[in-house]
Coordinates of C-alpha atoms in Angstrom, one line a residue:
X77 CA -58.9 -40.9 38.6
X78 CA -58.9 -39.3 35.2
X79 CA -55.2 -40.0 34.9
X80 CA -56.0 -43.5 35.4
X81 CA -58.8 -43.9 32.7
X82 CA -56.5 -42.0 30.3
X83 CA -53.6 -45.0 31.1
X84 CA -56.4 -48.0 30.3
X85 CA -57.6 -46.1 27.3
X86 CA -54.3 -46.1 26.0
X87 CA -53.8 -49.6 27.3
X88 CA -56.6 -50.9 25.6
X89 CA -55.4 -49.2 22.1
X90 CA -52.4 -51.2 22.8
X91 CA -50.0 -48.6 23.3
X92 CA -46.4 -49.7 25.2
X93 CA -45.7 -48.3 28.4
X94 CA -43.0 -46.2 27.0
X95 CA -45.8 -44.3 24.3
X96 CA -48.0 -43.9 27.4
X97 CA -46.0 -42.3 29.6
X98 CA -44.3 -40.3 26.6
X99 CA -48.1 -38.8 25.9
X100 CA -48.9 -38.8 29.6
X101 CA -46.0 -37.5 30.9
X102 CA -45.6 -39.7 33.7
X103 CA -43.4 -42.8 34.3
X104 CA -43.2 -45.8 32.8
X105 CA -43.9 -47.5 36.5
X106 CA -46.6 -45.5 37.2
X107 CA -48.3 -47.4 34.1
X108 CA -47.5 -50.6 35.0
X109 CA -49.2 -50.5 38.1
X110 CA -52.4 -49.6 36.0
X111 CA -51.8 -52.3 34.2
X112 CA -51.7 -54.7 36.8
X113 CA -47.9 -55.7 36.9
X114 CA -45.2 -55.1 39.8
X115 CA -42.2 -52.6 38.9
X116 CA -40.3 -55.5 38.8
X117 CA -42.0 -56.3 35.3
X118 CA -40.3 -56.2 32.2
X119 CA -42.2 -53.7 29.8
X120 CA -41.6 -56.0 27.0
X121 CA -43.3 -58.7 29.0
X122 CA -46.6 -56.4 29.5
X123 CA -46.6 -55.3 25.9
X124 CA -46.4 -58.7 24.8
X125 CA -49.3 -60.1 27.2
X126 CA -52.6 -58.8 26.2
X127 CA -55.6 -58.6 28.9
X128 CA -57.1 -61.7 29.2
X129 CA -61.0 -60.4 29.3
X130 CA -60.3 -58.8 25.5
X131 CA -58.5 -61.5 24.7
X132 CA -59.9 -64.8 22.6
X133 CA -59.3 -68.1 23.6
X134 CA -57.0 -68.8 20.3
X135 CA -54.5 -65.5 21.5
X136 CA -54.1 -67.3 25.1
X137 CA -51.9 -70.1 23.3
X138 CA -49.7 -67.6 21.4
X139 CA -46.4 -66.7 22.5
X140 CA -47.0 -63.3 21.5
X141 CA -43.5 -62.0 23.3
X142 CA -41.7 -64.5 20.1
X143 CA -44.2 -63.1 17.7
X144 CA -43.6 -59.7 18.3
X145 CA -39.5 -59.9 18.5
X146 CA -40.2 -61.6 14.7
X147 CA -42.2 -58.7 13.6
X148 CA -39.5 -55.9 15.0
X149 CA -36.9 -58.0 13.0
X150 CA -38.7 -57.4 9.9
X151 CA -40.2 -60.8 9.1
X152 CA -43.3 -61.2 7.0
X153 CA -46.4 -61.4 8.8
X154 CA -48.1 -63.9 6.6
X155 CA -44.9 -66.2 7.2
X156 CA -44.9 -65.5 11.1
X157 CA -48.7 -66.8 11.4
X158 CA -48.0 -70.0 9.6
X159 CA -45.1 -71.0 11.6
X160 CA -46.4 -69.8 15.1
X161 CA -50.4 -69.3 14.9
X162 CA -51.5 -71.6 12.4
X163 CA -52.8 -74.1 14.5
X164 CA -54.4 -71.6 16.5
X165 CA -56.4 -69.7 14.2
X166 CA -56.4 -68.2 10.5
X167 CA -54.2 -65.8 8.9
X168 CA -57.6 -63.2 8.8
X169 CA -58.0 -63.5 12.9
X170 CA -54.5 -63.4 13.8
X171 CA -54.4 -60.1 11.3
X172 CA -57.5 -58.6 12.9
X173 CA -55.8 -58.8 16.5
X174 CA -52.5 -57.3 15.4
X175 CA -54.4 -54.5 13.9
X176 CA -56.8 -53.9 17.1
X177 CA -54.4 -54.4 19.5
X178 CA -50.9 -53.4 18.1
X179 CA -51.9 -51.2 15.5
X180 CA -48.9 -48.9 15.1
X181 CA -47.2 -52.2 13.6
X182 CA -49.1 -52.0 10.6
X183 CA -49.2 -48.3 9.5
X184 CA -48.7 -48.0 5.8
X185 CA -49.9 -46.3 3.0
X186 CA -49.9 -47.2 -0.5
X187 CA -50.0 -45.9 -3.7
X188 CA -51.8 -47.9 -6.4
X189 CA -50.4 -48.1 -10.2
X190 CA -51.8 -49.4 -13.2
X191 CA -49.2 -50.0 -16.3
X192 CA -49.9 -51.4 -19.6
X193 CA -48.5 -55.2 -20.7
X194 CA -45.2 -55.5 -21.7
X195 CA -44.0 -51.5 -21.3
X196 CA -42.7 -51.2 -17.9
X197 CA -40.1 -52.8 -15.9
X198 CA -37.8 -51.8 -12.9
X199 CA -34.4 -52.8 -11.4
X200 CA -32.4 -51.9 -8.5
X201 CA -29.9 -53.5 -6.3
X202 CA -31.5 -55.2 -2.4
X203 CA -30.0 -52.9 0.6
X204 CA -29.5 -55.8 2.5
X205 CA -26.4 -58.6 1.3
X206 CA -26.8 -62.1 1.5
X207 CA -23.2 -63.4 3.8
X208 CA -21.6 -66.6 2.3
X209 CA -18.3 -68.4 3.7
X210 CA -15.6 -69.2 1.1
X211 CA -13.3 -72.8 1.8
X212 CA -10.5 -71.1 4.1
X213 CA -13.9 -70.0 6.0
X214 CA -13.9 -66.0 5.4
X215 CA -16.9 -64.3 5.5
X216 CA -18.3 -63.0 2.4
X217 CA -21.4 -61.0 1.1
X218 CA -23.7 -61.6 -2.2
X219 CA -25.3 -58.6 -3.5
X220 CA -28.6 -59.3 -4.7
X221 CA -30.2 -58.1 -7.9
X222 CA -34.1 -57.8 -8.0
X223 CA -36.0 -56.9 -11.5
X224 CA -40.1 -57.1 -11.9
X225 CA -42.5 -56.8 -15.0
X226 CA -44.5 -53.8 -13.7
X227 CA -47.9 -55.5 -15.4
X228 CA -47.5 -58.9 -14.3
X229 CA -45.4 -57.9 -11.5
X230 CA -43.0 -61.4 -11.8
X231 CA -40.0 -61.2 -10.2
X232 CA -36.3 -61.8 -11.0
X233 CA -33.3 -62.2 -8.5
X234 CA -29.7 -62.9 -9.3
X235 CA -26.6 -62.7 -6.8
X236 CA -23.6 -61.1 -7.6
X237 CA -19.8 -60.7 -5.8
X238 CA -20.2 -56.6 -6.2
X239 CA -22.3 -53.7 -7.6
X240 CA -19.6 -52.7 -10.5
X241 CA -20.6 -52.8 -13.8
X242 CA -19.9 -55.7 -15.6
X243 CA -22.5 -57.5 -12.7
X244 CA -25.1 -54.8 -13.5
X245 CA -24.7 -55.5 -16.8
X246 CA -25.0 -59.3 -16.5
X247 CA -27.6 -59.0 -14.7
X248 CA -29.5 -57.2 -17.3
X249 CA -28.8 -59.7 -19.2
X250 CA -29.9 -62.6 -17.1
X251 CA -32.9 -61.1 -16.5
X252 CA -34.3 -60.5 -20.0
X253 CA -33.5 -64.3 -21.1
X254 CA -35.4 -65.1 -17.4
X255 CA -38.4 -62.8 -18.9
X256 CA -38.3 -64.3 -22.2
X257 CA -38.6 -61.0 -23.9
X258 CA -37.5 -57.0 -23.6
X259 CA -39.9 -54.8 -21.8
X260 CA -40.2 -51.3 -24.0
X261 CA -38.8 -49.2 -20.7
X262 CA -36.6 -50.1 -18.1
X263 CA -35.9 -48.1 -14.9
X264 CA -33.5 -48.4 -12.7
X265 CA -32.1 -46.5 -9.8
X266 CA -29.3 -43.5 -10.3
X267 CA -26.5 -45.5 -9.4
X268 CA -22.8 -44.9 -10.9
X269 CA -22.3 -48.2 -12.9
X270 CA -26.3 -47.1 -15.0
X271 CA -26.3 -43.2 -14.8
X272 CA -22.7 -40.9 -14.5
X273 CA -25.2 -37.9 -13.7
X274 CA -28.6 -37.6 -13.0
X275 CA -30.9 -35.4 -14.2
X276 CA -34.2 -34.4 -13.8
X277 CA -34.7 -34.5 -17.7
X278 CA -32.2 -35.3 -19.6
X279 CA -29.5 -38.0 -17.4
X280 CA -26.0 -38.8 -18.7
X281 CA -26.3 -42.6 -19.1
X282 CA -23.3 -44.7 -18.8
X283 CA -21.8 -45.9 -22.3
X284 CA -21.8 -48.9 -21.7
X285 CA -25.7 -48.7 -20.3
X286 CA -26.6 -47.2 -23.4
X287 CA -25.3 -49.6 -25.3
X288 CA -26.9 -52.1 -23.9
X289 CA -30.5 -50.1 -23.8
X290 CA -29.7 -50.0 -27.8
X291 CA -28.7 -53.6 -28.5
X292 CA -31.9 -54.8 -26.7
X293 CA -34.3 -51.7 -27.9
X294 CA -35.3 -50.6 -24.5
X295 CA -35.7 -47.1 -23.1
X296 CA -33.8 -46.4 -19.9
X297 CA -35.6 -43.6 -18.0
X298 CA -33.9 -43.3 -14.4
X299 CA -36.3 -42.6 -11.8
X300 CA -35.5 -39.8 -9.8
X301 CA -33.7 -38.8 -7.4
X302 CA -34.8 -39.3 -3.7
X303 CA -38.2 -40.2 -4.9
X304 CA -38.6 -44.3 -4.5
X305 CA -42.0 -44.5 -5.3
X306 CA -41.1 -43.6 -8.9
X307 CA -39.8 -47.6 -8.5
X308 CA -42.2 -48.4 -6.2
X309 CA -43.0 -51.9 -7.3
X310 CA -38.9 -53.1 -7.2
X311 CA -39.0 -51.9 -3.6
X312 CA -41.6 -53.9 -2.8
X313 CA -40.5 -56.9 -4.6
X314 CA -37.0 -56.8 -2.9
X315 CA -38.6 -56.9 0.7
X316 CA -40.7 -59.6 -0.6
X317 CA -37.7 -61.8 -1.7
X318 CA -35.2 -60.8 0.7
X319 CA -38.1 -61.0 4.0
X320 CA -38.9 -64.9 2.7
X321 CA -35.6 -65.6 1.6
X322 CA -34.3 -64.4 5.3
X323 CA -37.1 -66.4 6.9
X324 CA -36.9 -69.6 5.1
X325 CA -32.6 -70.0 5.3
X326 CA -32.3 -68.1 8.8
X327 CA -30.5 -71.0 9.6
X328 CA -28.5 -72.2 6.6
X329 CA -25.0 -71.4 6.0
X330 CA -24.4 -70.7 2.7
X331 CA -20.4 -71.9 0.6
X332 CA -20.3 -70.3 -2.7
X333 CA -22.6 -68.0 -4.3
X334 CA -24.1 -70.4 -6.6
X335 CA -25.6 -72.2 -3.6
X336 CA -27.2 -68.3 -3.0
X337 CA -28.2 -68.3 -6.8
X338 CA -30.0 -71.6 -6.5
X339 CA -31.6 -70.3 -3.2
X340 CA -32.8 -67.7 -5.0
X341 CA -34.1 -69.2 -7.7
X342 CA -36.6 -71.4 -5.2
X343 CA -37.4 -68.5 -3.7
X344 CA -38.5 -66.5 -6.5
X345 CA -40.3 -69.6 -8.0
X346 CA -42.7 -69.9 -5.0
X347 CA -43.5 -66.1 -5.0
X348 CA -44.5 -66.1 -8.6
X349 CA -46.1 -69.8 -8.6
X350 CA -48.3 -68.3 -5.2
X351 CA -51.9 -66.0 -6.1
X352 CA -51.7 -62.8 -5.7
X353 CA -53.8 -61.2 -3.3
X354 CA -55.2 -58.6 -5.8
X355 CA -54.9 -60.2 -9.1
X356 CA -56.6 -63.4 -7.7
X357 CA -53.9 -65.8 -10.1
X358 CA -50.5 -65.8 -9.8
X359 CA -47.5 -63.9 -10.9
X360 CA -46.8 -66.3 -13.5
X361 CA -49.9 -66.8 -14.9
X362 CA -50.9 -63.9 -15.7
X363 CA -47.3 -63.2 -17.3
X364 CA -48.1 -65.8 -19.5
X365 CA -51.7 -64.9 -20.5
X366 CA -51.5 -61.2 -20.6
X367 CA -48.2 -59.5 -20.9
X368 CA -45.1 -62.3 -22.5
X369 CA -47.0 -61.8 -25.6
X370 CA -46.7 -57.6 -25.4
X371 CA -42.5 -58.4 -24.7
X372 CA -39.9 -57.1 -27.6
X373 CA -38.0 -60.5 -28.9
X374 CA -34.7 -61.0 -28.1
X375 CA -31.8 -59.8 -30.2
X376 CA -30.3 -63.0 -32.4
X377 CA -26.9 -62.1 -31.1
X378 CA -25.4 -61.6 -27.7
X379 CA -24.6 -58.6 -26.0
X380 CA -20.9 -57.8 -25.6
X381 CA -20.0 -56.0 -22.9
X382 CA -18.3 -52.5 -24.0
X383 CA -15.6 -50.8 -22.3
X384 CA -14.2 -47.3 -22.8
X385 CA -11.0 -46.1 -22.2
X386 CA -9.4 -42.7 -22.6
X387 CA -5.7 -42.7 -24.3
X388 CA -3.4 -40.3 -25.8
X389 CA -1.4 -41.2 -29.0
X390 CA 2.4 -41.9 -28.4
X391 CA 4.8 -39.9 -30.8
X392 CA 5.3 -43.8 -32.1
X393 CA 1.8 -43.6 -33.5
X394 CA 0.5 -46.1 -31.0
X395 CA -1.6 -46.1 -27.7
X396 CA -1.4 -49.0 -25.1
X397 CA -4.5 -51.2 -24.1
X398 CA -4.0 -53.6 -21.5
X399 CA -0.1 -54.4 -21.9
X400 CA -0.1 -54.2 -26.0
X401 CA -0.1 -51.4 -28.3
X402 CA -2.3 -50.4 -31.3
X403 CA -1.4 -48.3 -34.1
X404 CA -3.3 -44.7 -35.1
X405 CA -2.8 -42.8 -37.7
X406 CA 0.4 -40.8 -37.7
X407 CA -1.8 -37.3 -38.1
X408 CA -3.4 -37.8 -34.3
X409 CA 0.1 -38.2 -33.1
X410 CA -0.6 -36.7 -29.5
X411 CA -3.9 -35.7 -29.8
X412 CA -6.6 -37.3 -26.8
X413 CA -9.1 -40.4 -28.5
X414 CA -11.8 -42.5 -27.1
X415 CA -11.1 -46.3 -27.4
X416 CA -13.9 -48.5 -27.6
X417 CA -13.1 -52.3 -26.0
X418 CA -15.1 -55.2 -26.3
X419 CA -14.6 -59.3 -26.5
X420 CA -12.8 -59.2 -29.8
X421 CA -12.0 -55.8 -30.9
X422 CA -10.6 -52.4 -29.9
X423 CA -11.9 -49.1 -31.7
X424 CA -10.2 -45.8 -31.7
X425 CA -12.8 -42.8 -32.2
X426 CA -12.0 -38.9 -32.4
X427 CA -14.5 -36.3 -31.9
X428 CA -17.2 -39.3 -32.5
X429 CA -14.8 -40.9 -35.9
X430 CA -13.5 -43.9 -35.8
X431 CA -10.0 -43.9 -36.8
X432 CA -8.6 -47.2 -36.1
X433 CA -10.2 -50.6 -36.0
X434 CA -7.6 -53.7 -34.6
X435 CA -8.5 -57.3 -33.4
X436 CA -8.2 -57.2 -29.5
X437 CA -4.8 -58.4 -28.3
X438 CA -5.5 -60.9 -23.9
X439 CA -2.4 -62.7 -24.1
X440 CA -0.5 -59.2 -22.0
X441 CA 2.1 -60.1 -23.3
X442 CA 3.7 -56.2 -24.8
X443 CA 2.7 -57.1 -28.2
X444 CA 3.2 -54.3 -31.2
X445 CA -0.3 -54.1 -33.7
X446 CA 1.0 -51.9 -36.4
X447 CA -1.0 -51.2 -39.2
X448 CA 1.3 -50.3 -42.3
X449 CA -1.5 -47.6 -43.9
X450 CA -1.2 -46.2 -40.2
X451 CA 2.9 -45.0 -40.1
X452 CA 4.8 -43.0 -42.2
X453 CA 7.8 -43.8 -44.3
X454 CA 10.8 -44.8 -42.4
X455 CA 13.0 -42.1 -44.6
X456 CA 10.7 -39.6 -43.5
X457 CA 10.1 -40.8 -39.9
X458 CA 13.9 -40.4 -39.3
X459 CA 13.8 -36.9 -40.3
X460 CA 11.0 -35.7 -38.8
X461 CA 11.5 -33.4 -35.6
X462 CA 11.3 -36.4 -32.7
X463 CA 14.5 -38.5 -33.9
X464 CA 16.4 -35.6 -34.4
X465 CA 15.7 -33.7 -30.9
X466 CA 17.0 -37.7 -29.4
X467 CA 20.2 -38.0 -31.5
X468 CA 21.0 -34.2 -30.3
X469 CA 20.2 -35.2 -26.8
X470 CA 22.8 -39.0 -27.2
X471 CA 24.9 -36.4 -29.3
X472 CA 25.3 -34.1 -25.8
X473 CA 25.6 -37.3 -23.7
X474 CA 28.5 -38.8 -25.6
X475 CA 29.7 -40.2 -28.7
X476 CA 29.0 -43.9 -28.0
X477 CA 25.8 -43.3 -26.9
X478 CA 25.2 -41.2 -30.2
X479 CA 26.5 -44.0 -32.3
X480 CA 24.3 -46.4 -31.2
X481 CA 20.7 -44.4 -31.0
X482 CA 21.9 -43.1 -35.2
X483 CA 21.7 -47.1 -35.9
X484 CA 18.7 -48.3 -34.2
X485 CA 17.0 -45.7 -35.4
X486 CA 18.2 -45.9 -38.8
X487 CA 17.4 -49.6 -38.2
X488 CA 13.2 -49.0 -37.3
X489 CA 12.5 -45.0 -36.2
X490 CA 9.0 -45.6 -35.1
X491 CA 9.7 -49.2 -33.8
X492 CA 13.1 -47.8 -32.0
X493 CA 11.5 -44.7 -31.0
X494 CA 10.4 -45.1 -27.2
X495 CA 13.6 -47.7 -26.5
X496 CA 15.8 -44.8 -27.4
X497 CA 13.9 -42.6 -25.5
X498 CA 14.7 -45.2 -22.9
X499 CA 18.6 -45.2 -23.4
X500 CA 18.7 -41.6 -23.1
X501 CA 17.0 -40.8 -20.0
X502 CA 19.1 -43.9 -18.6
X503 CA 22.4 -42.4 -19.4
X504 CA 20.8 -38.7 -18.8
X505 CA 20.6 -39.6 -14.9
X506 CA 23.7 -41.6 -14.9
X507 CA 25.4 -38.0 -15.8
X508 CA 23.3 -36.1 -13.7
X509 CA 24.4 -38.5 -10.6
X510 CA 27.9 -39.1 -11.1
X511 CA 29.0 -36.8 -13.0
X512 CA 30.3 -36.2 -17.3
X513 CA 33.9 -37.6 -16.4
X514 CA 32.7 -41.0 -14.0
X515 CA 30.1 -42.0 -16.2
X516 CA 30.5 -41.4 -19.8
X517 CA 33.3 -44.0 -19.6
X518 CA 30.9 -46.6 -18.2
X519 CA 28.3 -45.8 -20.3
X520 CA 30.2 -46.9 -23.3
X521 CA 31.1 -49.7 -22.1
X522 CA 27.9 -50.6 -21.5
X523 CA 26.9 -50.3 -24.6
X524 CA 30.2 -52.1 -26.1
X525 CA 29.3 -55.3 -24.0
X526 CA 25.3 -54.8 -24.8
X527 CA 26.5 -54.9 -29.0
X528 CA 28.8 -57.3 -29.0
X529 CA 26.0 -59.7 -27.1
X530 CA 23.5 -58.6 -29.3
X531 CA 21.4 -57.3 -26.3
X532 CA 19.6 -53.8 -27.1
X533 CA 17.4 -53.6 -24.1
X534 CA 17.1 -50.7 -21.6
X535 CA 16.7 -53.0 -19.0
X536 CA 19.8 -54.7 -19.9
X537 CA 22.1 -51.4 -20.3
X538 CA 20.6 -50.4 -16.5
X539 CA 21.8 -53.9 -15.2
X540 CA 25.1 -53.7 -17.3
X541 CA 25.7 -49.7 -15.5
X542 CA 24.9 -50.9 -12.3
X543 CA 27.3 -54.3 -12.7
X544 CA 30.0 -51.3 -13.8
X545 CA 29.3 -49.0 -11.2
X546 CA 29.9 -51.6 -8.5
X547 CA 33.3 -52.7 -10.1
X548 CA 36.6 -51.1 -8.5
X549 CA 39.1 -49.2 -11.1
X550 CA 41.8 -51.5 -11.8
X551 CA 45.2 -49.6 -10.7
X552 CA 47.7 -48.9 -13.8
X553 CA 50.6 -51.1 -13.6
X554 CA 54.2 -49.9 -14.1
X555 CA 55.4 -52.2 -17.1
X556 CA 59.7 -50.4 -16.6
X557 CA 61.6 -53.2 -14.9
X558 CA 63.5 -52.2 -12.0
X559 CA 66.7 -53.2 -11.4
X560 CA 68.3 -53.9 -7.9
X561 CA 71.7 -54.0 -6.8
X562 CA 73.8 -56.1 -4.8
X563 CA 71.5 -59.2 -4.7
X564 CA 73.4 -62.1 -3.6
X565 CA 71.0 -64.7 -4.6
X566 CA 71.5 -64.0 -8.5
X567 CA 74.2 -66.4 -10.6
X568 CA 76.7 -64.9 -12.9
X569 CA 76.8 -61.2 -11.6
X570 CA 79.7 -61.6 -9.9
X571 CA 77.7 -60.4 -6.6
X572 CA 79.3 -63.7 -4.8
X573 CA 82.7 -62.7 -4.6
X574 CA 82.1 -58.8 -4.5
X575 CA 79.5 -57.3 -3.3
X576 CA 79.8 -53.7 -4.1
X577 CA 79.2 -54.9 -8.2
X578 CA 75.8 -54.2 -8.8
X579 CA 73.4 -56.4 -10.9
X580 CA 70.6 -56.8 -13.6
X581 CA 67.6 -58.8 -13.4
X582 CA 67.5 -60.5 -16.1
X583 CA 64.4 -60.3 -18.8
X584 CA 63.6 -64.0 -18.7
X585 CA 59.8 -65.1 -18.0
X586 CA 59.5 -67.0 -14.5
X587 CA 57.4 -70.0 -14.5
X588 CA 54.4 -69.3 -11.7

């Protein structure tokens, strides 16, 4: 008997058969007898239908097995009760019942902030992706990029293809001109493309991050790590978003991501155009009365987004960006710099100098920046230690080969420098592989055909060696002229009448 008043106790609470029997310690069958259902009944079914004498009338005409499968998918309640209990009763009643007879659904706790206009602001990336289908009908995802004015608490959402950083970056962006203004601290999460290593106290901030924190005069403060509630106020806004956005295109089928974006936008529009349960006015409102005046103007000129590369300068006083090169000057000649890209121009920096300033080269096409100030003389470039160790190395290799690395560097050192290093190593391995006598011949005339073409090109002398290589030596023919005796067939040697004269063939050229 007391096992049985301990079961409808626990019934009444609104505990499932499985939590009953779990505290209990009995089966799962044993409670639905108590509750008044066969074995044959689904537990899901008995969960879902409450006992009709503490039920009221409204909660008879609810489908509460639907309403709860909405809730355990993670839909918002307020959304749930106007599409399902609206008619039935308000959103206060239908709240009250949850909580009285399901109240393990709505266990939270919350933590209660207070931040000054215009000071605070954080940004994170949604867990959850949005999927899109492209025009050949492959399945693709949207990341989703939330940012909120901690005072006001509006809300901005962008989609992006991918989490790398020139989307994080954008989305900065995007979301400062959506704000109107600059916020004096942003905080985001400790994620690659923001922070390359977190700290406590001091976090290494991504260059390119920082730049942007500086162009727009905003502190970045990472929150940190493993504590969320530090951004507690973005990880409420992106269940917000994400919960009504899922609810209200559950069954749209999104084809590009600027259908997402404009999804988005409505989205966003009705949360900040709707009150605010606490504040009493709505998101937007009180943005514009209280905090869009506290906002940091916007900078007069555009961000450019900053890349930085690590190169090492070539013995030809360059480095290569991208497919072209860019001049240094001579003195760093192999030394480690930091190259600074943006949209228009490429910066060189050593141990925090800049050395080198050139015009940033898209076309890919292998072009050569040289700065004149940057090289030294061509006299003194050719005697200098690198053209001399390559002429030694042609020198070894052969005498043609030697010939013809003296004049093109005599010709340009620097410009000449790296295709000679290209001729040598060419030649090197075609020694190494078919030996000094085989291919020391070819090689010369390989580079006899690629002079008298006027065709200096590494790739060239490869494709003239291979053509070479492939070629069969022509046997050496016998010029002496044999002569034959007793051939009956010649004129004039006498042959006809005896045959024991013998005969010359005679030196005349025969027509073919």
């Amino acid at each position: 008997m007391a096992e049985m008043e301990r079961i409808q106790e626990h019934i009444e609470d609104g505990l499932s058969d499985r939590q009953i029997a779990r505290s209990l310690k009995c089966r799962r069958s044993r409670v639905r007898e108590y509750r008044g259902f066969g074995p044959e009944t689904n537990s899901a079914q008995a969960v879902a239908a409450p006992t009709e004498s503490a039920e009221p009338a409204w909660a008879t005409r609810v489908e509460w097995h639907s309403v709860l499968e909405e809730i355990g998918r993670g839909f918002e309640l307020k959304r749930i009760w106007e599409e399902r209990v609206s008619p039935a009763t308000g959103y206060p009643n239908f709240w009250k019942y949850l909580n009285k007879r399901y109240s393990w659904l709505l266990q939270k706790t919350v933590t209660l902030r207070e931040f000054q206009p215009g000071t605070h602001c954080e940004v994170d990336w949604a867990g959850k992706r949005i999927p899109w289908w492209d025009a050949r009908g492959e399945r693709r995802e949207a990341h989703v990029f939330i940012g909120i004015l901690c005072h006001s608490q509006l809300i901005f959402a962008w989609a992006a293809s991918d989490e790398r950083k020139p989307n994080w970056i954008a989305a900065h962006q995007k979301m400062y001109s959506f704000f109107g203004g600059v916020p004096r601290i942003t905080v985001p999460d400790n994620l690659k493309t923001g922070v390359s290593k977190a700290h406590l106290y001091d976090p290494d901030l991504h260059p390119a991050y920082q730049e942007l924190a500086r162009h727009y005069h905003t502190a970045i403060v990472p929150a940190r790590v493993k504590r969320p509630r530090d951004k507690a106020l973005v990880e409420n806004a992106v269940g917000i978003v994400m919960r009504l956005f899922r609810w209200t295109y559950r069954n749209h089928r999104f084809h590009c991501i600027n259908e997402v974006n404009e999804a988005l936008s409505q989205v966003t529009t009705r949360i900040n155009a709707k009150a605010h349960s606490r504040f009493k006015i709505s998101r937007r409102e009180r943005f514009e009365t209280l905090e869009r005046p506290h906002l940091r103007d916007l900078p007069e000129q555009p961000f450019q987004d900053i890349e930085w590369k690590t190169a090492r300068v070539h013995p030809d006083c360059t480095i290569s960006i991208d497919s072209a090169t860019y001049s240094v000057p001579h003195l760093h000649r192999g030394k480690e710099v930091r190259v600074k890209l943006t949209s228009r121009q490429i910066e060189v920096f050593l141990n925090l100098e800049r050395v080198a300033l050139h015009g940033r080269d898209r076309s890919k096409s292998g072009a050569r920046h040289l700065i004149p100030e940057h090289l030294p003389p061509n006299a003194q470039a050719y005697h200098e230690a690198t053209p001399q160790n390559l002429l030694s190395q042609a020198r070894f290799i052969g005498p043609a080969l030697h010939a013809f690395i003296e004049a093109l560097l005599k010709e340009d050192a620097l410009g000449n420098l790296r295709r000679a290093q290209g001729f040598i190593r060419q030649a090197a391995e075609e020694n190494h592989r078919y030996g000094r006598s085989e291919a020391e011949p070819r090689i010369a005339l390989a580079i006899e055909q690629m002079s008298r073409f006027g065709q200096a090109r590494v790739r060239t002398f490869k494709e003239r060696l291979e053509q070479l290589r492939k070629q069969k030596p022509l046997p050496v023919q016998d010029r002496e002229i044999t002569r034959l005796a007793g051939n009956p067939m010649l004129r004039g040697t006498g042959a006809a009448q005896g045959m024991d004269q013998p005969y010359a063939l005679p030196l005349q050229e025969i027509p073919r």
